[in-house]
Coordinates of C-alpha atoms in Angstrom, one line a residue:
Chain B
X1 CA 27.5 -11.3 -0.9
X2 CA 25.8 -14.6 -1.6
X3 CA 22.1 -14.4 -1.8
X4 CA 20.2 -17.5 -0.9
X5 CA 16.6 -18.1 -1.7
X6 CA 16.5 -21.5 -0.1
X7 CA 18.8 -23.9 1.8
X8 CA 21.8 -24.9 -0.3
X9 CA 21.1 -28.6 0.2
X10 CA 17.7 -28.3 -1.3
X11 CA 17.6 -30.0 -4.7
X12 CA 16.0 -28.3 -7.6
X13 CA 12.5 -29.6 -8.3
X14 CA 11.1 -30.8 -11.6
X15 CA 7.9 -29.1 -10.7
X16 CA 8.8 -25.9 -12.5
X17 CA 9.3 -27.7 -15.8
X18 CA 5.6 -28.2 -16.0
X19 CA 4.8 -24.6 -17.0
X20 CA 6.6 -21.5 -18.2
X21 CA 7.8 -19.3 -15.4
X22 CA 6.1 -16.4 -17.1
X23 CA 3.9 -16.3 -20.1
X24 CA 2.3 -13.3 -21.8
X25 CA -0.1 -13.9 -24.6
X26 CA -1.2 -11.0 -26.8
X27 CA -1.0 -8.5 -23.9
X28 CA -1.9 -4.8 -24.7
X29 CA -2.3 -1.8 -22.5
X30 CA -3.3 1.8 -23.1
X31 CA -3.0 5.0 -21.1
X32 CA -6.0 6.8 -22.6
X33 CA -5.3 6.9 -26.3
X34 CA -1.6 6.2 -25.9
X35 CA -0.6 2.6 -26.4
X36 CA 2.0 1.5 -23.8
X37 CA 2.1 -2.2 -24.7
X38 CA 1.0 -3.5 -28.1
X39 CA 0.2 -7.2 -28.5
X40 CA 3.2 -8.5 -26.5
X41 CA 3.7 -12.2 -26.3
X42 CA 6.6 -14.2 -24.9
X43 CA 7.4 -17.0 -22.5
X44 CA 10.2 -17.4 -20.0
X45 CA 11.4 -20.9 -19.3
X46 CA 12.0 -21.8 -15.6
X47 CA 15.4 -21.3 -14.1
X48 CA 16.5 -18.8 -16.8
X49 CA 18.0 -15.3 -16.5
X50 CA 16.0 -13.2 -18.9
X51 CA 16.8 -9.6 -19.7
X52 CA 14.1 -7.2 -20.8
X53 CA 15.9 -4.5 -22.7
X54 CA 14.3 -1.2 -23.7
X55 CA 14.7 2.5 -23.7
X56 CA 13.0 4.6 -21.1
X57 CA 9.4 4.8 -22.0
X58 CA 9.5 1.5 -24.0
X59 CA 6.9 -0.1 -21.7
X60 CA 9.0 -2.1 -19.3
X61 CA 7.5 -0.7 -16.1
X62 CA 4.0 -1.0 -17.5
X63 CA 4.8 -4.6 -18.3
X64 CA 6.0 -5.1 -14.7
X65 CA 2.8 -3.5 -13.3
X66 CA 0.7 -5.9 -15.3
X67 CA 2.7 -9.0 -14.3
X68 CA 2.6 -7.9 -10.6
X69 CA -1.2 -7.3 -10.9
X70 CA -1.1 -3.6 -10.2
X71 CA -3.0 -3.2 -13.4
X72 CA -5.0 -5.6 -15.5
X73 CA -4.2 -5.9 -19.2
X74 CA -6.9 -4.6 -21.6
X75 CA -6.4 -7.6 -23.7
X76 CA -4.4 -10.8 -23.5
X77 CA -3.4 -13.2 -20.7
X78 CA -0.6 -13.3 -18.2
X79 CA 0.4 -16.6 -16.5
X80 CA 2.9 -17.2 -13.8
X81 CA 3.8 -20.9 -13.6
X82 CA 0.5 -21.6 -15.3
X83 CA -1.6 -19.5 -12.9
X84 CA -3.6 -16.7 -14.6
X85 CA -2.7 -13.4 -12.9
X86 CA -6.3 -12.2 -13.1
X87 CA -8.2 -15.4 -12.2
X88 CA -5.8 -16.8 -9.7
X89 CA -3.9 -13.7 -8.6
X90 CA -3.1 -15.1 -5.1
X91 CA -1.6 -18.3 -6.6
X92 CA 0.4 -16.3 -9.1
X93 CA 1.6 -13.5 -6.7
X94 CA 2.9 -15.8 -4.1
X95 CA 5.3 -17.2 -6.7
X96 CA 6.6 -13.7 -7.5
X97 CA 9.3 -11.7 -5.9
X98 CA 9.4 -8.1 -7.1
X99 CA 11.9 -5.3 -6.9
X100 CA 10.4 -2.2 -8.2
X101 CA 12.2 0.6 -10.0
X102 CA 11.2 3.1 -7.3
X103 CA 12.5 2.6 -3.8
X104 CA 9.7 0.9 -1.8
X105 CA 11.2 0.5 1.6
X106 CA 9.7 2.6 4.4
X107 CA 12.5 5.1 5.2
X108 CA 11.3 5.7 8.8
X109 CA 11.3 2.0 9.7
X110 CA 14.3 -0.2 10.4
X111 CA 15.5 -2.8 8.1
X112 CA 14.1 -5.5 10.3
X113 CA 10.7 -3.8 10.6
X114 CA 10.5 -3.4 6.8
X115 CA 11.3 -7.0 6.2
X116 CA 8.9 -8.3 8.9
X117 CA 6.2 -6.2 7.3
X118 CA 6.8 -7.8 3.9
X119 CA 6.9 -11.3 5.5
X120 CA 3.5 -10.6 7.1
X121 CA 2.1 -9.6 3.8
X122 CA 2.9 -13.2 2.6
X123 CA 1.5 -14.8 5.7
X124 CA 4.9 -15.7 7.2
X125 CA 4.9 -15.7 11.0
X126 CA 7.4 -13.7 13.0
X127 CA 9.5 -16.6 14.2
X128 CA 10.1 -18.0 10.7
X129 CA 10.5 -14.5 9.3
X130 CA 13.1 -13.5 11.8
X131 CA 15.1 -16.6 11.0
X132 CA 15.0 -16.0 7.3
X133 CA 15.8 -12.3 7.7
X134 CA 18.9 -13.1 9.8
X135 CA 20.1 -15.6 7.2
X136 CA 19.5 -13.3 4.3
X137 CA 21.0 -10.2 5.9
X138 CA 24.0 -12.3 6.9
X139 CA 24.4 -13.4 3.3
X140 CA 24.7 -9.7 2.1
X141 CA 26.8 -8.6 5.1
X142 CA 24.2 -6.3 6.4
X143 CA 23.5 -8.1 9.7
X144 CA 24.9 -5.2 11.7
X145 CA 22.5 -2.7 10.1
X146 CA 19.4 -4.7 10.9
X147 CA 18.1 -2.3 13.6
X148 CA 19.0 0.8 11.6
X149 CA 16.5 3.0 9.9
X150 CA 16.5 2.6 6.1
X151 CA 17.0 6.3 5.8
X152 CA 20.6 5.7 7.1
X153 CA 21.5 3.2 4.4
X154 CA 23.3 3.9 1.2
X155 CA 21.6 3.5 -2.2
X156 CA 23.3 0.2 -2.9
X157 CA 22.4 -1.2 0.6
X158 CA 18.8 -0.1 0.1
X159 CA 18.7 -2.0 -3.2
X160 CA 20.2 -5.1 -1.6
X161 CA 17.7 -5.0 1.2
X162 CA 14.9 -4.7 -1.4
X163 CA 16.3 -7.8 -3.2
X164 CA 16.4 -9.9 -0.1
X165 CA 12.9 -8.7 0.8
X166 CA 11.8 -10.0 -2.6
X167 CA 13.3 -13.3 -1.7
X168 CA 11.9 -13.6 1.8
X169 CA 8.8 -15.6 0.8
X170 CA 10.9 -17.9 -1.5
X171 CA 9.5 -16.9 -4.9
X172 CA 10.0 -19.0 -8.0
X173 CA 10.2 -15.9 -10.3
X174 CA 12.0 -12.8 -9.4
X175 CA 11.2 -9.5 -11.3
X176 CA 13.7 -6.7 -11.1
X177 CA 12.8 -3.4 -12.7
X178 CA 15.9 -1.2 -13.3
X179 CA 17.4 -2.6 -10.1
X180 CA 20.8 -1.0 -10.6
X181 CA 19.6 2.5 -11.4
X182 CA 21.6 5.1 -9.4
X183 CA 24.2 2.6 -8.2
X184 CA 27.9 2.8 -8.8
X185 CA 29.7 0.3 -11.1
X186 CA 30.8 -2.0 -8.3
X187 CA 27.4 -2.2 -6.7
X188 CA 25.8 -2.9 -10.1
X189 CA 28.3 -5.7 -10.8
X190 CA 27.8 -7.3 -7.4
X191 CA 24.0 -7.3 -7.7
X192 CA 24.1 -8.7 -11.2
X193 CA 26.5 -11.4 -10.2
X194 CA 24.4 -12.4 -7.2
X195 CA 21.2 -12.5 -9.2
X196 CA 22.9 -14.6 -11.8
X197 CA 24.1 -17.0 -9.0
X198 CA 20.5 -17.3 -7.7
X199 CA 19.5 -18.6 -11.1
X200 CA 22.4 -21.0 -11.3
X201 CA 22.3 -22.3 -7.8
X202 CA 18.7 -22.1 -6.7
X203 CA 17.0 -22.4 -10.0
X204 CA 15.0 -19.2 -9.6
X205 CA 13.7 -17.6 -12.8
X206 CA 14.7 -14.0 -13.2
X207 CA 13.2 -11.2 -15.4
X208 CA 15.6 -8.3 -15.3
X209 CA 14.4 -5.1 -16.9
X210 CA 17.0 -2.6 -17.9
X211 CA 17.9 0.1 -20.4
X212 CA 21.6 -0.7 -20.0
X213 CA 23.0 -2.9 -22.8
X214 CA 26.0 -3.9 -20.7
X215 CA 23.7 -5.7 -18.2
X216 CA 22.8 -8.3 -20.7
X217 CA 26.0 -10.2 -19.8
X218 CA 25.3 -13.9 -19.7
X219 CA 21.5 -13.6 -20.2
X220 CA 19.9 -16.9 -21.3
X221 CA 17.2 -14.9 -23.1
X222 CA 16.9 -11.3 -24.2
X223 CA 13.6 -9.5 -24.9
X224 CA 13.8 -6.2 -26.6
X225 CA 10.9 -3.9 -26.1
X226 CA 10.5 -0.8 -28.3
X227 CA 7.6 1.6 -28.1
X228 CA 5.4 -1.0 -26.5
X229 CA 6.2 -3.7 -29.0
X230 CA 8.3 -6.8 -28.5
X231 CA 10.8 -6.6 -31.4
X232 CA 13.2 -9.4 -30.4
X233 CA 13.0 -12.5 -28.3
X234 CA 15.7 -15.1 -27.9
X235 CA 19.3 -15.8 -26.8
X236 CA 21.9 -13.1 -27.8
X237 CA 23.3 -15.3 -30.6
X238 CA 19.9 -15.7 -32.1
X239 CA 19.2 -12.0 -32.0
X240 CA 22.5 -11.3 -33.6
X241 CA 21.9 -13.8 -36.3
X242 CA 18.3 -12.6 -37.0
X243 CA 19.4 -9.0 -37.3
X244 CA 22.6 -9.8 -39.2
X245 CA 24.7 -7.8 -36.7
X246 CA 27.9 -8.6 -34.8
X247 CA 27.2 -6.9 -31.4
X248 CA 24.2 -6.5 -29.3
X249 CA 24.6 -2.8 -29.5
X250 CA 24.3 -2.9 -33.3
X251 CA 21.4 -5.3 -33.0
X252 CA 19.6 -3.0 -30.6
X253 CA 20.3 0.0 -32.8
X254 CA 18.9 -1.8 -35.8
X255 CA 15.8 -3.1 -33.9
X256 CA 14.9 0.3 -32.4
X257 CA 16.1 2.6 -35.1
X258 CA 18.4 4.4 -32.7
X259 CA 21.5 5.5 -34.5
X260 CA 23.2 7.7 -31.9
X261 CA 24.2 5.2 -29.1
X262 CA 26.7 5.8 -26.4
X263 CA 28.4 2.5 -26.8
X264 CA 31.0 3.0 -24.1
X265 CA 28.5 3.5 -21.4
X266 CA 26.3 0.9 -22.8
X267 CA 23.4 3.2 -22.8
X268 CA 21.2 3.2 -25.8
Chain F
X1 CA 11.1 -26.2 3.4
X2 CA 12.0 -27.2 -0.1
X3 CA 11.5 -25.4 -3.4
X4 CA 8.3 -27.3 -4.0
X5 CA 6.8 -26.3 -0.7
X6 CA 5.5 -23.0 0.5
X7 CA 6.1 -21.2 3.8
X8 CA 3.6 -23.4 5.6
X9 CA 5.4 -26.5 4.3
X10 CA 2.5 -27.3 1.9
X11 CA 3.2 -28.4 -1.6
X12 CA 3.0 -25.4 -3.9
X13 CA 0.7 -27.1 -6.4
X14 CA -1.6 -28.2 -3.7
X15 CA -1.9 -24.8 -2.1
X16 CA -5.5 -24.0 -1.7
X17 CA -5.2 -20.6 0.0
X18 CA -4.0 -19.0 3.1
X19 CA -4.9 -20.4 6.5
X20 CA -6.8 -18.4 9.1
X21 CA -3.6 -17.9 11.1
X22 CA -1.8 -16.5 8.0
X23 CA -4.7 -14.0 7.6
X24 CA -4.1 -13.0 11.2
X25 CA -0.4 -12.7 10.6
X26 CA -1.0 -10.4 7.6
X27 CA -3.5 -8.2 9.6
X28 CA -1.1 -8.0 12.5
X29 CA 1.8 -7.0 10.2
X30 CA -0.3 -4.2 8.7
X31 CA -1.4 -3.0 12.2
X32 CA 2.1 -3.1 13.5
X33 CA 3.5 -1.2 10.6
X34 CA 0.8 1.5 11.0
X35 CA 1.6 1.7 14.7
X36 CA 5.3 2.0 14.1
X37 CA 4.8 4.7 11.6
X38 CA 2.6 6.5 14.0
X39 CA 5.2 6.2 16.7
X40 CA 7.8 7.6 14.4
X41 CA 5.7 10.7 13.8
X42 CA 5.2 12.0 17.3
X43 CA 4.1 15.4 16.1
X44 CA 1.1 13.7 14.4
X45 CA -0.1 12.6 17.8
X46 CA 0.4 16.0 19.3
X47 CA -1.3 17.8 16.5
X48 CA -4.2 15.4 16.5
X49 CA -4.8 16.4 20.2
X50 CA -4.1 20.1 19.9
X51 CA -6.7 20.7 17.3
X52 CA -9.8 19.4 19.3
X53 CA -8.4 20.8 22.5
X54 CA -8.2 24.3 21.1
X55 CA -11.8 24.0 20.1
X56 CA -12.7 22.7 23.6
X57 CA -10.6 25.2 25.6
X58 CA -11.0 28.3 23.5
X59 CA -13.9 28.1 21.0
X60 CA -16.3 26.4 23.4
X61 CA -15.4 28.7 26.3
X62 CA -16.0 31.7 24.1
X63 CA -19.3 30.5 22.7
X64 CA -20.6 29.1 26.0
X65 CA -22.6 32.2 26.6
X66 CA -23.6 32.8 23.0
X67 CA -24.9 29.4 22.2
X68 CA -27.5 28.0 24.5
X69 CA -28.2 24.3 24.3
X70 CA -31.6 23.2 25.4
X71 CA -32.5 19.8 26.8
X72 CA -32.3 17.5 23.9
X73 CA -31.7 13.8 23.9
X74 CA -29.4 12.2 25.1
X75 CA -29.0 15.0 27.6
X76 CA -31.4 15.0 30.5
X77 CA -30.5 18.4 31.8
X78 CA -28.9 21.6 30.5
X79 CA -25.3 21.0 29.5
X80 CA -22.4 23.2 29.0
X81 CA -21.4 23.9 25.4
X82 CA -18.1 22.1 26.1
X83 CA -20.1 19.0 26.9
X84 CA -22.2 19.4 23.8
X85 CA -19.4 19.7 21.3
X86 CA -17.2 16.9 22.8
X87 CA -18.8 14.1 20.7
X88 CA -18.3 16.4 17.6
X89 CA -14.7 16.9 18.5
X90 CA -14.3 13.1 18.8
X91 CA -15.7 12.9 15.3
X92 CA -13.3 15.6 14.2
X93 CA -10.4 13.5 15.4
X94 CA -11.7 10.6 13.5
X95 CA -12.3 12.7 10.4
X96 CA -8.8 14.2 10.4
X97 CA -7.3 10.8 11.2
X98 CA -9.2 9.2 8.3
X99 CA -8.0 11.8 6.0
X100 CA -4.5 11.5 7.4
X101 CA -4.5 7.8 6.7
X102 CA -5.6 8.4 3.1
X103 CA -3.0 11.1 2.7
X104 CA -0.4 8.5 3.8
X105 CA -1.9 6.1 1.2
X106 CA -1.3 8.7 -1.5
X107 CA 2.2 9.3 -0.1
X108 CA 2.8 5.6 0.0
X109 CA 1.6 5.3 -3.6
X110 CA 3.9 8.1 -4.7
X111 CA 6.8 6.7 -2.7
X112 CA 6.1 3.1 -3.9
X113 CA 5.3 1.6 -0.5
X114 CA 1.7 1.1 -1.6
X115 CA 2.8 -1.3 -4.3
X116 CA 4.3 -3.6 -1.7
X117 CA 0.9 -3.9 -0.1
X118 CA -1.0 -4.3 -3.4
X119 CA 1.3 -7.1 -4.7
X120 CA 0.7 -9.2 -1.6
X121 CA -1.0 -12.5 -2.6
X122 CA -3.8 -11.9 0.0
X123 CA -7.1 -10.8 -1.5
X124 CA -7.0 -7.1 -2.2
X125 CA -10.2 -6.4 -0.3
X126 CA -8.6 -8.0 2.8
X127 CA -5.4 -5.9 2.5
X128 CA -7.5 -2.7 2.2
X129 CA -9.7 -3.5 5.1
X130 CA -6.7 -4.4 7.2
X131 CA -5.1 -1.0 6.2
X132 CA -8.4 0.7 7.2
X133 CA -8.5 -1.1 10.5
X134 CA -4.9 -0.1 11.2
X135 CA -5.8 3.5 10.7
X136 CA -8.9 3.3 12.9
X137 CA -6.9 1.7 15.7
X138 CA -4.5 4.6 15.8
X139 CA -7.4 7.2 15.7
X140 CA -9.2 5.4 18.6
X141 CA -6.1 6.0 20.7
X142 CA -6.2 9.6 19.9
X143 CA -9.8 10.0 20.8
X144 CA -9.3 8.3 24.2
X145 CA -6.4 10.5 24.9
X146 CA -8.6 13.5 24.1
X147 CA -11.4 12.3 26.3
X148 CA -8.9 11.8 29.2
X149 CA -7.8 15.4 28.9
X150 CA -11.4 16.6 28.5
X151 CA -12.3 14.7 31.7
X152 CA -10.1 17.1 33.7
X153 CA -12.0 20.0 31.9
X154 CA -15.1 18.6 33.6
X155 CA -16.4 17.0 30.5
X156 CA -17.5 13.7 32.0
X157 CA -19.7 10.9 31.0
X158 CA -21.0 7.8 32.9
X159 CA -18.4 5.1 33.1
X160 CA -20.5 2.9 30.9
X161 CA -20.3 5.6 28.3
X162 CA -16.6 5.3 28.0
X163 CA -17.1 1.6 27.1
X164 CA -20.1 2.1 24.9
X165 CA -18.4 4.8 22.9
X166 CA -15.8 2.4 21.7
X167 CA -17.9 0.6 19.1
X168 CA -19.5 3.9 18.0
X169 CA -16.1 5.4 17.5
X170 CA -14.9 2.3 15.7
X171 CA -17.8 2.4 13.3
X172 CA -17.5 6.1 12.7
X173 CA -13.8 5.7 12.2
X174 CA -14.4 3.0 9.6
X175 CA -16.8 5.2 7.8
X176 CA -14.5 8.2 7.6
X177 CA -11.5 6.0 6.9
X178 CA -13.3 4.3 4.0
X179 CA -14.1 7.8 2.7
X180 CA -10.5 8.7 2.9
X181 CA -9.5 5.5 1.2
X182 CA -11.9 6.2 -1.6
X183 CA -10.5 9.7 -2.0
X184 CA -7.0 8.4 -2.0
X185 CA -7.8 6.3 -5.0
X186 CA -9.2 9.3 -6.8
X187 CA -6.3 11.7 -6.1
X188 CA -3.6 11.5 -8.6
X189 CA -0.9 13.4 -6.8
X190 CA -0.1 14.3 -3.2
X191 CA -0.4 18.0 -4.0
X192 CA -4.0 17.6 -5.0
X193 CA -4.9 16.0 -1.7
X194 CA -4.8 19.2 0.3
X195 CA -7.5 20.7 -1.9
X196 CA -9.7 17.7 -1.5
X197 CA -9.2 17.8 2.3
X198 CA -10.4 21.4 2.4
X199 CA -13.4 20.5 0.2
X200 CA -14.3 17.4 2.3
X201 CA -13.2 18.0 5.9
X202 CA -14.5 21.5 6.6
X203 CA -17.9 21.2 4.8
X204 CA -18.5 17.8 6.5
X205 CA -17.6 19.2 9.9
X206 CA -19.4 22.5 9.8
X207 CA -22.5 21.2 8.0
X208 CA -23.3 18.7 10.8
X209 CA -24.5 18.6 14.3
X210 CA -21.0 18.7 15.7
X211 CA -21.0 22.3 16.7
X212 CA -24.7 23.1 17.1
X213 CA -27.9 21.1 17.5
X214 CA -29.9 20.6 14.3
X215 CA -33.0 22.4 15.7
X216 CA -30.9 25.5 15.9
X217 CA -29.6 25.1 12.4
X218 CA -33.2 24.6 11.2
X219 CA -34.3 27.8 12.8
X220 CA -31.6 29.8 11.1
X221 CA -31.4 28.0 7.7
X222 CA -33.7 25.3 6.6
X223 CA -31.5 24.6 3.6
X224 CA -28.4 24.1 5.8
X225 CA -30.6 21.9 8.0
X226 CA -31.4 19.7 5.0
X227 CA -27.7 19.6 4.1
X228 CA -26.9 18.5 7.6
X229 CA -29.4 15.7 7.4
X230 CA -27.7 14.5 4.2
X231 CA -24.3 14.6 5.7
X232 CA -23.2 11.2 7.1
X233 CA -20.9 12.9 9.5
X234 CA -24.0 14.2 11.4
X235 CA -25.0 10.6 12.0
X236 CA -21.5 9.6 13.1
X237 CA -21.5 12.5 15.6
X238 CA -25.0 11.6 16.9
X239 CA -24.0 7.9 17.2
X240 CA -21.0 8.9 19.3
X241 CA -23.0 11.4 21.3
X242 CA -25.7 8.9 22.4
X243 CA -23.1 6.2 23.0
X244 CA -21.2 8.6 25.3
X245 CA -24.3 8.4 27.5
X246 CA -24.6 4.6 27.1
X247 CA -27.5 4.9 24.6
X248 CA -27.9 3.8 21.0
X249 CA -29.3 6.1 18.4
X250 CA -30.6 3.5 15.9
X251 CA -31.1 5.8 12.9
X252 CA -27.5 6.9 13.2
X253 CA -26.3 3.4 13.6
X254 CA -28.1 2.2 10.5
X255 CA -27.0 5.2 8.4
X256 CA -23.3 4.9 9.5
X257 CA -23.2 1.2 8.8
X258 CA -24.8 1.6 5.4
X259 CA -22.5 4.5 4.4
X260 CA -19.5 2.6 5.6
X261 CA -20.4 -0.4 3.5
X262 CA -21.0 1.7 0.5
X263 CA -17.8 3.7 0.8
X264 CA -15.7 0.6 1.5
X265 CA -17.2 -1.2 -1.4
X266 CA -16.5 1.8 -3.7
X267 CA -12.9 2.0 -2.3
X268 CA -12.3 -1.7 -2.9
X269 CA -13.7 -1.3 -6.4
X270 CA -11.5 1.7 -7.0
X271 CA -8.4 -0.3 -6.1
X272 CA -9.4 -3.2 -8.2
X273 CA -6.8 -3.5 -11.0
X274 CA -9.3 -4.4 -13.7
X275 CA -12.2 -2.1 -13.0
X276 CA -10.7 0.4 -10.7
X277 CA -10.1 4.0 -11.2
X278 CA -6.4 3.6 -10.6
X279 CA -6.0 1.8 -13.9
X280 CA -6.4 5.1 -15.6
X281 CA -3.4 6.5 -13.9
X282 CA 0.2 6.3 -14.9
X283 CA 1.7 7.2 -11.6
X284 CA 1.4 3.8 -10.1
X285 CA 3.5 2.4 -12.8
X286 CA 6.1 5.1 -12.4
X287 CA 7.8 5.5 -15.7
X288 CA 6.5 3.7 -18.6

């Protein structure tokens, strides 16, 4: 599968270099008395593959909900390519493609109907949308399933359709929240490879949230979230150097205080 | 289209907002999706018709001799009880449909589909109003199907009434849909919604002029009469009743419009990420 967010001949633009793809400044969020995010600040440079690593409950999904404007932060600012998510939510959201942790396709509609719905929610007319849908589905070898109800697809196929849905409106920043949860090893590897290719080929910025250490792979930048706090931010080499460890498993263990890690499975 | 341009071919940095045609595309997409979901749930259409028809065929027939309806506006002669309760049954369809739409919003929220709507770059108020319009569109179809069957049961109105009733149904549908939308923002889980429906639908329906004229209610219970007067559903039913006979009941029109605006405003506020009630919930965020 070769995902394409835009035509291959399209050159990368310098426009993105003007502002960070995503910037969080002192963002905090509470659920009642419980702090889900505590003074989180970081920036993601354009055209980078960034992994947000954290245990379940570390605050990754809350962070995604804030970036995608489902919630507003109690304090702090979030900017997408320089656009404040609260003040210019339309400007910011149109640059975002989002794959949520939970499956968000309508099971009773066909693949095409789901994708057309998403296109409409971004103001893309049917004619353009159909063309893009055909191209994208072809790129993931799912053209023959286009008129099939989502209910009939496998977990991996559903996830791939969700990813191309997130690319339909040609976003500049793609957010993926635990995109490989529930998938077999082959599907996971394929999706990771394709997302990485999107960054390399099309210059899309990616924020990939996961609790699986082995998905860090060739990440340009790693963010480690622990109990709502950002405890590490940088390339793998920098994190290893700062923690005085040799492997990312050891670094993660040191940063989060988790001593019993299933290293083989890569699960903290 | 290059990376520096958006879907409409405009430079990303010079983007000043969606065009009118893009707003229409968005609305159309939401309407089509609601319609497709409705078509995929054929039992929903059947049950939406069975309920009022049972009332019309059985309840009304049984009570025809018990409940006498005197000549009250808009009726110019004695009418059968079936004729009297038909506008109320239209209201019942809209009420159930409004609640059904909000139920599907709670379901969508739990299933995650609602997030896809809410992360659209269009203004949130516009998305919610579009969603509301989509629900009302479906319910109007149900009402007309019901009226067509009722016509064969000798419940007939002037031809103009079938046209005049459309804006009345639309307005009443908006009001009840907005109520459902507000409720959906307050309900945390799907399971809790059934209780809310029982506490909303039945009191609203029975404490109104849907089944009996208000003068009769006043005779038997002044307190209930006052409750009926405070119930916006009463005004929705009266608006429909008068429109069915090609007349406008101005008080009902004003009340329904005012309540619709208030409920819709509250629902939009409730779905506002900064001030809304949904920010207190964790379920929209899934796991933390």
